[in-house]
Tab-separated table of C-alpha atoms in Angstrom:
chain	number	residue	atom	x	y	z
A	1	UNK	CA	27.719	26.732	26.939
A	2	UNK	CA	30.900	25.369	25.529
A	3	UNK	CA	33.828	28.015	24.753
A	4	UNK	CA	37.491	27.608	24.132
A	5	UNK	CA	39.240	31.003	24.506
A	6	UNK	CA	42.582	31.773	23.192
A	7	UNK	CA	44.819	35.294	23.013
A	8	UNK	CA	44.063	36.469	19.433
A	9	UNK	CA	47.472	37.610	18.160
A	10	UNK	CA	51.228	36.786	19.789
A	11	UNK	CA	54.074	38.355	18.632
A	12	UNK	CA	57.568	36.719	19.241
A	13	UNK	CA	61.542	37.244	17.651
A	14	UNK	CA	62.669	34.538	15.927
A	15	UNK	CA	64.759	31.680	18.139
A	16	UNK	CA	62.727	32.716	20.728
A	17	UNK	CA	59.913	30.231	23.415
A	18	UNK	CA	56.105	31.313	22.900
A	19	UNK	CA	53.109	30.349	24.567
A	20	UNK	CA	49.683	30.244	23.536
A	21	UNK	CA	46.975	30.051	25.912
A	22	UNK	CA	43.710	27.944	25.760
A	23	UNK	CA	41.184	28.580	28.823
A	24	UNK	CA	38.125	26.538	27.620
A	25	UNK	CA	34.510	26.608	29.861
A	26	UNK	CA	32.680	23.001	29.270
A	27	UNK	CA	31.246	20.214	31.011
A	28	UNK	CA	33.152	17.450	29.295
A	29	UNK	CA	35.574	16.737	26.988
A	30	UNK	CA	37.661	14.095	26.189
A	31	UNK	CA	41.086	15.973	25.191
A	32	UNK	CA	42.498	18.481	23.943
A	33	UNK	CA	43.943	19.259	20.493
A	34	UNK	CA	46.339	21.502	19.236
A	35	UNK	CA	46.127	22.304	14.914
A	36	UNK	CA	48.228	24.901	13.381
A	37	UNK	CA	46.989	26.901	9.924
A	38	UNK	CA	48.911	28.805	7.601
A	39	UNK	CA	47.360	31.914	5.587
A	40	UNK	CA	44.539	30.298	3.080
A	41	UNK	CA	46.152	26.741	3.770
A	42	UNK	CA	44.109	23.800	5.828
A	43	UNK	CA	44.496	22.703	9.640
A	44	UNK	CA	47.285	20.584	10.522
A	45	UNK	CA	47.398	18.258	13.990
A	46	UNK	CA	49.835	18.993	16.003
A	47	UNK	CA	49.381	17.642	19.365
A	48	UNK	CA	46.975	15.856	21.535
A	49	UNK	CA	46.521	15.701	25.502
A	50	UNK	CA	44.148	13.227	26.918
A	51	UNK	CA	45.420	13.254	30.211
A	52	UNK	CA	46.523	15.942	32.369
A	53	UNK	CA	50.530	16.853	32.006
A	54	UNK	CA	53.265	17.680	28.873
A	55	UNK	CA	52.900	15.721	25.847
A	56	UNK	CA	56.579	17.106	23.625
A	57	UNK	CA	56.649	16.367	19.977
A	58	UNK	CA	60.181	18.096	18.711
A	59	UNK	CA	59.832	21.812	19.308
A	60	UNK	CA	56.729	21.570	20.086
A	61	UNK	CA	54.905	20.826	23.580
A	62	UNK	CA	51.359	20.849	24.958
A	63	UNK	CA	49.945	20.843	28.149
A	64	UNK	CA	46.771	20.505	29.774
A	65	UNK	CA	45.209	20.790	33.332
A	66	UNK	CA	41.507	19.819	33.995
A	67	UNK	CA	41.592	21.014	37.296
A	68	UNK	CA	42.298	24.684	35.726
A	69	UNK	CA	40.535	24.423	32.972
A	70	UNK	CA	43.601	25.449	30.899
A	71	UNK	CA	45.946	23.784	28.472
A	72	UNK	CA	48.481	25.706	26.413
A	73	UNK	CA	51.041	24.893	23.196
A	74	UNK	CA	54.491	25.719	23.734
A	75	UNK	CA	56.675	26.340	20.493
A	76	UNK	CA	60.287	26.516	21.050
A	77	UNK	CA	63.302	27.811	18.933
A	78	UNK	CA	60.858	29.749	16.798
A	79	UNK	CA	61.246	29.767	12.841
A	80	UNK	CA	59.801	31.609	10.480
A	81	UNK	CA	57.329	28.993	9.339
A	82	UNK	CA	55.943	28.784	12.406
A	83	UNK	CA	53.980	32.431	11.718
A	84	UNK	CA	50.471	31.352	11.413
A	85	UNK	CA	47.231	30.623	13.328
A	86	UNK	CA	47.274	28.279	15.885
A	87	UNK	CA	43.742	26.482	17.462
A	88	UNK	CA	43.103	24.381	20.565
A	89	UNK	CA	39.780	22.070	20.356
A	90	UNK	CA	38.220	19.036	22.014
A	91	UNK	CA	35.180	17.249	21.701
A	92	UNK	CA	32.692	17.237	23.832
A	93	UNK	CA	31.446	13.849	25.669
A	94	UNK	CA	28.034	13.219	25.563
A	95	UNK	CA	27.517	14.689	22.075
A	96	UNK	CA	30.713	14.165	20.484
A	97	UNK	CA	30.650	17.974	18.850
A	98	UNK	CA	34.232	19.208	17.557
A	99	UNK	CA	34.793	22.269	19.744
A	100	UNK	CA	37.621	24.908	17.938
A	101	UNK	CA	39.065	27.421	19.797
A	102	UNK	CA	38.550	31.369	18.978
A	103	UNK	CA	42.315	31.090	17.145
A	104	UNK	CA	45.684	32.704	17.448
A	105	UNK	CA	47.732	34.102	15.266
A	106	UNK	CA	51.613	33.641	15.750
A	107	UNK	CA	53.917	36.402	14.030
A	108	UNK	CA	57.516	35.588	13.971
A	109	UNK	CA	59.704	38.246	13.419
A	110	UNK	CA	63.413	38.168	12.037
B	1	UNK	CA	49.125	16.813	1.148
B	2	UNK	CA	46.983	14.953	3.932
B	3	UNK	CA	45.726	12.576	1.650
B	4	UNK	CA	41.934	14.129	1.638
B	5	UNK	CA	40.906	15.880	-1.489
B	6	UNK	CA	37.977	17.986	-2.043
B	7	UNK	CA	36.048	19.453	-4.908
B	8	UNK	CA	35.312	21.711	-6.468
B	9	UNK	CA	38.253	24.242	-5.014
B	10	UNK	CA	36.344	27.338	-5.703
B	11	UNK	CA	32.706	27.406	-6.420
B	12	UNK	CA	30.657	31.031	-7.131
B	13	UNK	CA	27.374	31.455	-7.243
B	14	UNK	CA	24.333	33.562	-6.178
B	15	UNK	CA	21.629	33.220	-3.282
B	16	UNK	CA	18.978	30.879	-3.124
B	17	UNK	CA	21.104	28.611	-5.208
B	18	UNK	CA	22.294	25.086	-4.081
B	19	UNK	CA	25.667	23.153	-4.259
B	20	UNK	CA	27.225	20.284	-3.689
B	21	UNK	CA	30.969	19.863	-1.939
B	22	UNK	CA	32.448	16.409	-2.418
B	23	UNK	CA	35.031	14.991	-0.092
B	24	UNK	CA	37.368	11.679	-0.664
B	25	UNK	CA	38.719	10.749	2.931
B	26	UNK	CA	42.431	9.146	3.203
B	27	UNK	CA	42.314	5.918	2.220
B	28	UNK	CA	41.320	3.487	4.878
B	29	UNK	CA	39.584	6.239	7.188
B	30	UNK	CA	36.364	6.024	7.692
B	31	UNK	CA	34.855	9.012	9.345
B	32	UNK	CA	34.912	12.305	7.746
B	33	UNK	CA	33.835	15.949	9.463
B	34	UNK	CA	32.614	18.772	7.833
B	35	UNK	CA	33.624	22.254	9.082
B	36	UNK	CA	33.024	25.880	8.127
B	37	UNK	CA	35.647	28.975	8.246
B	38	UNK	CA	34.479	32.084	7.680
B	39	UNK	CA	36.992	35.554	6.956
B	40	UNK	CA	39.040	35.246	9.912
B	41	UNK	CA	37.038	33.214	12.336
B	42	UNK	CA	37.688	29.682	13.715
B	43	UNK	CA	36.628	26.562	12.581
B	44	UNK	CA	32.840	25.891	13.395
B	45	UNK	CA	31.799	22.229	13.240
B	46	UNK	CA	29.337	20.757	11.433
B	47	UNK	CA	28.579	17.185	11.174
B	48	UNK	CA	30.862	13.882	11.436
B	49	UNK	CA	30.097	10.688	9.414
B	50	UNK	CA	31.400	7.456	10.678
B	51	UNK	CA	31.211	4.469	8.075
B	52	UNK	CA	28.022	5.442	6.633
B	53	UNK	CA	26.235	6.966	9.800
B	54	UNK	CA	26.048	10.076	11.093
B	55	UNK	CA	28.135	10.588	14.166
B	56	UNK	CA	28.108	13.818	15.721
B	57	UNK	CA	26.193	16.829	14.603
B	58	UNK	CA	27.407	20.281	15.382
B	59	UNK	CA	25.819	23.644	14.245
B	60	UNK	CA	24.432	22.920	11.171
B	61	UNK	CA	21.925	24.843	9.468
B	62	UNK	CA	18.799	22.922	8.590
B	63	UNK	CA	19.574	24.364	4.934
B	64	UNK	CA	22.694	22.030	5.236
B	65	UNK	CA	23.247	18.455	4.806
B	66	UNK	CA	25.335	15.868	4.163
B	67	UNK	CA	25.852	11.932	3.647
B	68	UNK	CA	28.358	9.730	3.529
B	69	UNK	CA	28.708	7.010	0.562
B	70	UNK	CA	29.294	3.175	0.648
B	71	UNK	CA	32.749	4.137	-0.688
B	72	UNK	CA	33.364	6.480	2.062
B	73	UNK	CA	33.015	9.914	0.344
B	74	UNK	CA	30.881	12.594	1.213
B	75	UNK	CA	29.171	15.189	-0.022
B	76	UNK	CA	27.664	18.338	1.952
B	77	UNK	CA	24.689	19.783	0.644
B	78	UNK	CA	24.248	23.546	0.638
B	79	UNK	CA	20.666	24.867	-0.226
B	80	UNK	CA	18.657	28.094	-0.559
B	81	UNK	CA	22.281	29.982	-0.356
B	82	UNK	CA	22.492	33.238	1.338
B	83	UNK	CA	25.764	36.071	1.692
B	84	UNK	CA	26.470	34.688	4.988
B	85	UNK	CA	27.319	31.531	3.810
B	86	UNK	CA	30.124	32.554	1.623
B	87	UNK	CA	33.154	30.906	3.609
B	88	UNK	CA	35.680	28.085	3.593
B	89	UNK	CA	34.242	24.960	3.774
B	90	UNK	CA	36.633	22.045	5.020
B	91	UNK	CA	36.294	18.502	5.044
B	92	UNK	CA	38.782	16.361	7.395
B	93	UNK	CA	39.339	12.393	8.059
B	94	UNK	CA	40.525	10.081	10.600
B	95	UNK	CA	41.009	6.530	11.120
B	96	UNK	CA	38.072	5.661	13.856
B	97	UNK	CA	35.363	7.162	14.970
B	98	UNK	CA	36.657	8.690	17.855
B	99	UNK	CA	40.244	9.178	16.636
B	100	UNK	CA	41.342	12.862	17.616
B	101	UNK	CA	44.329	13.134	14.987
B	102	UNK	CA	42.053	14.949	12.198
B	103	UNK	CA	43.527	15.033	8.382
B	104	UNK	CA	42.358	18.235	6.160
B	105	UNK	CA	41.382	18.606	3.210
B	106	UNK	CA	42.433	21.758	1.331
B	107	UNK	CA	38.921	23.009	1.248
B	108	UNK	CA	36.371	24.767	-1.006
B	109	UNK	CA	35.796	28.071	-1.373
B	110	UNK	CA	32.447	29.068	-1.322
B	111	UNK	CA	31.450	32.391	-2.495
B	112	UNK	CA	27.353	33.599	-2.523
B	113	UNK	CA	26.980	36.500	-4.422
């Protein structure tokens, strides 16, 4: 089967570096995708790896490593706003299926 | 605002029943993916459109379907309703048919009572 697995909750201070995890089991993909979502608000992209390495867009950074099976998002100098749910995905060669990630939610605290 | 608009925004109704979700894609995209959110779960995929013709299918129920228009929008097709299927139903866009940078819609509330 195909599975993206992700911590469910992560808890970090305000100004602070967080990173959320994305393990994913499956055959083939061709990248991976980080989308933030506030409370009863709608996905936003965020970041996109097709190749293995550190893609950095502002504060944010994502990484991915085939070998490992692993990618991660890396949020730096933490803000408020960024207290939502955060989801890794890819899509799946052969079949081109959208694959989302099991979700985690970011609280920021003051 | 991404630029994708959906509609209705909330929609109630009881089992057995069958609606209809419309979705207008950014202008100048031309594939558009339906997804479903339940309470608190991730984003399951459903089907992908490019220009007209049906992409990529993911787990959709043979109760669902969906098309895409000449004009681009798309409707999804919910029939014989049950309590399960009460959830958030999303509709995103992008630029080509394999483009990974995916534009939401703010979604449609679906509630089977």
């Amino acid at each position: 089967g195909q599975s993206l697995e992700q911590p469910s909750e992560v808890t970090a201070v305000e100004g602070a570096i967080v990173q959320i995890n994305c393990t994913y089991q499956t055959s083939g993909f061709y990248g991976l995708s980080w989308y933030q979502q506030h409370d009863g608000g709608a996905p936003t992209f965020l970041s996109y790896n097709a190749l293995d390495g550190l893609e950095e867009t502002g504060r944010f950074s994502s990484f991915l490593s085939r070998s490992d099976s692993y990618g991660y998002l890396l949020l730096q100098e933490l803000q408020m706003k960024d207290s939502a749910s955060y989801f890794c995905a890819v899509r799946a060669t052969g079949t081109y299926k959208y694959i989302f990630g099991t979700g985690t939610r970011l609280k920021v605290l003051a | 605002d991404s630029g994708v608009t959906q509609t209705p925004k909330h929609l109630i109704t009881a089992t057995g029943q069958r609606v209809t979700l419309r979705c207008s894609p950014r202008s100048g995209d031309l594939s558009v993916y339906w997804y479903q959110q339940s309470l608190d779960q991730g984003l399951q995929f459903l089907i992908q459109y490019y220009n007209g013709e049906e992409r990529a299918k993911g787990n959709i129920l043979e109760r669902f379907s969906a098309q895409q228009f000449p004009d681009l929008h798309s409707e999804l097709n919910l029939s014989s309703l049950e309590l399960g299927d009460s959830a958030l139903y999303f509709c995103a866009s992008s630029v080509g048919v394999d483009m990974e940078t995916q534009y939401f819609g703010p979604g449609t509330r679906l509630l089977v009572l």
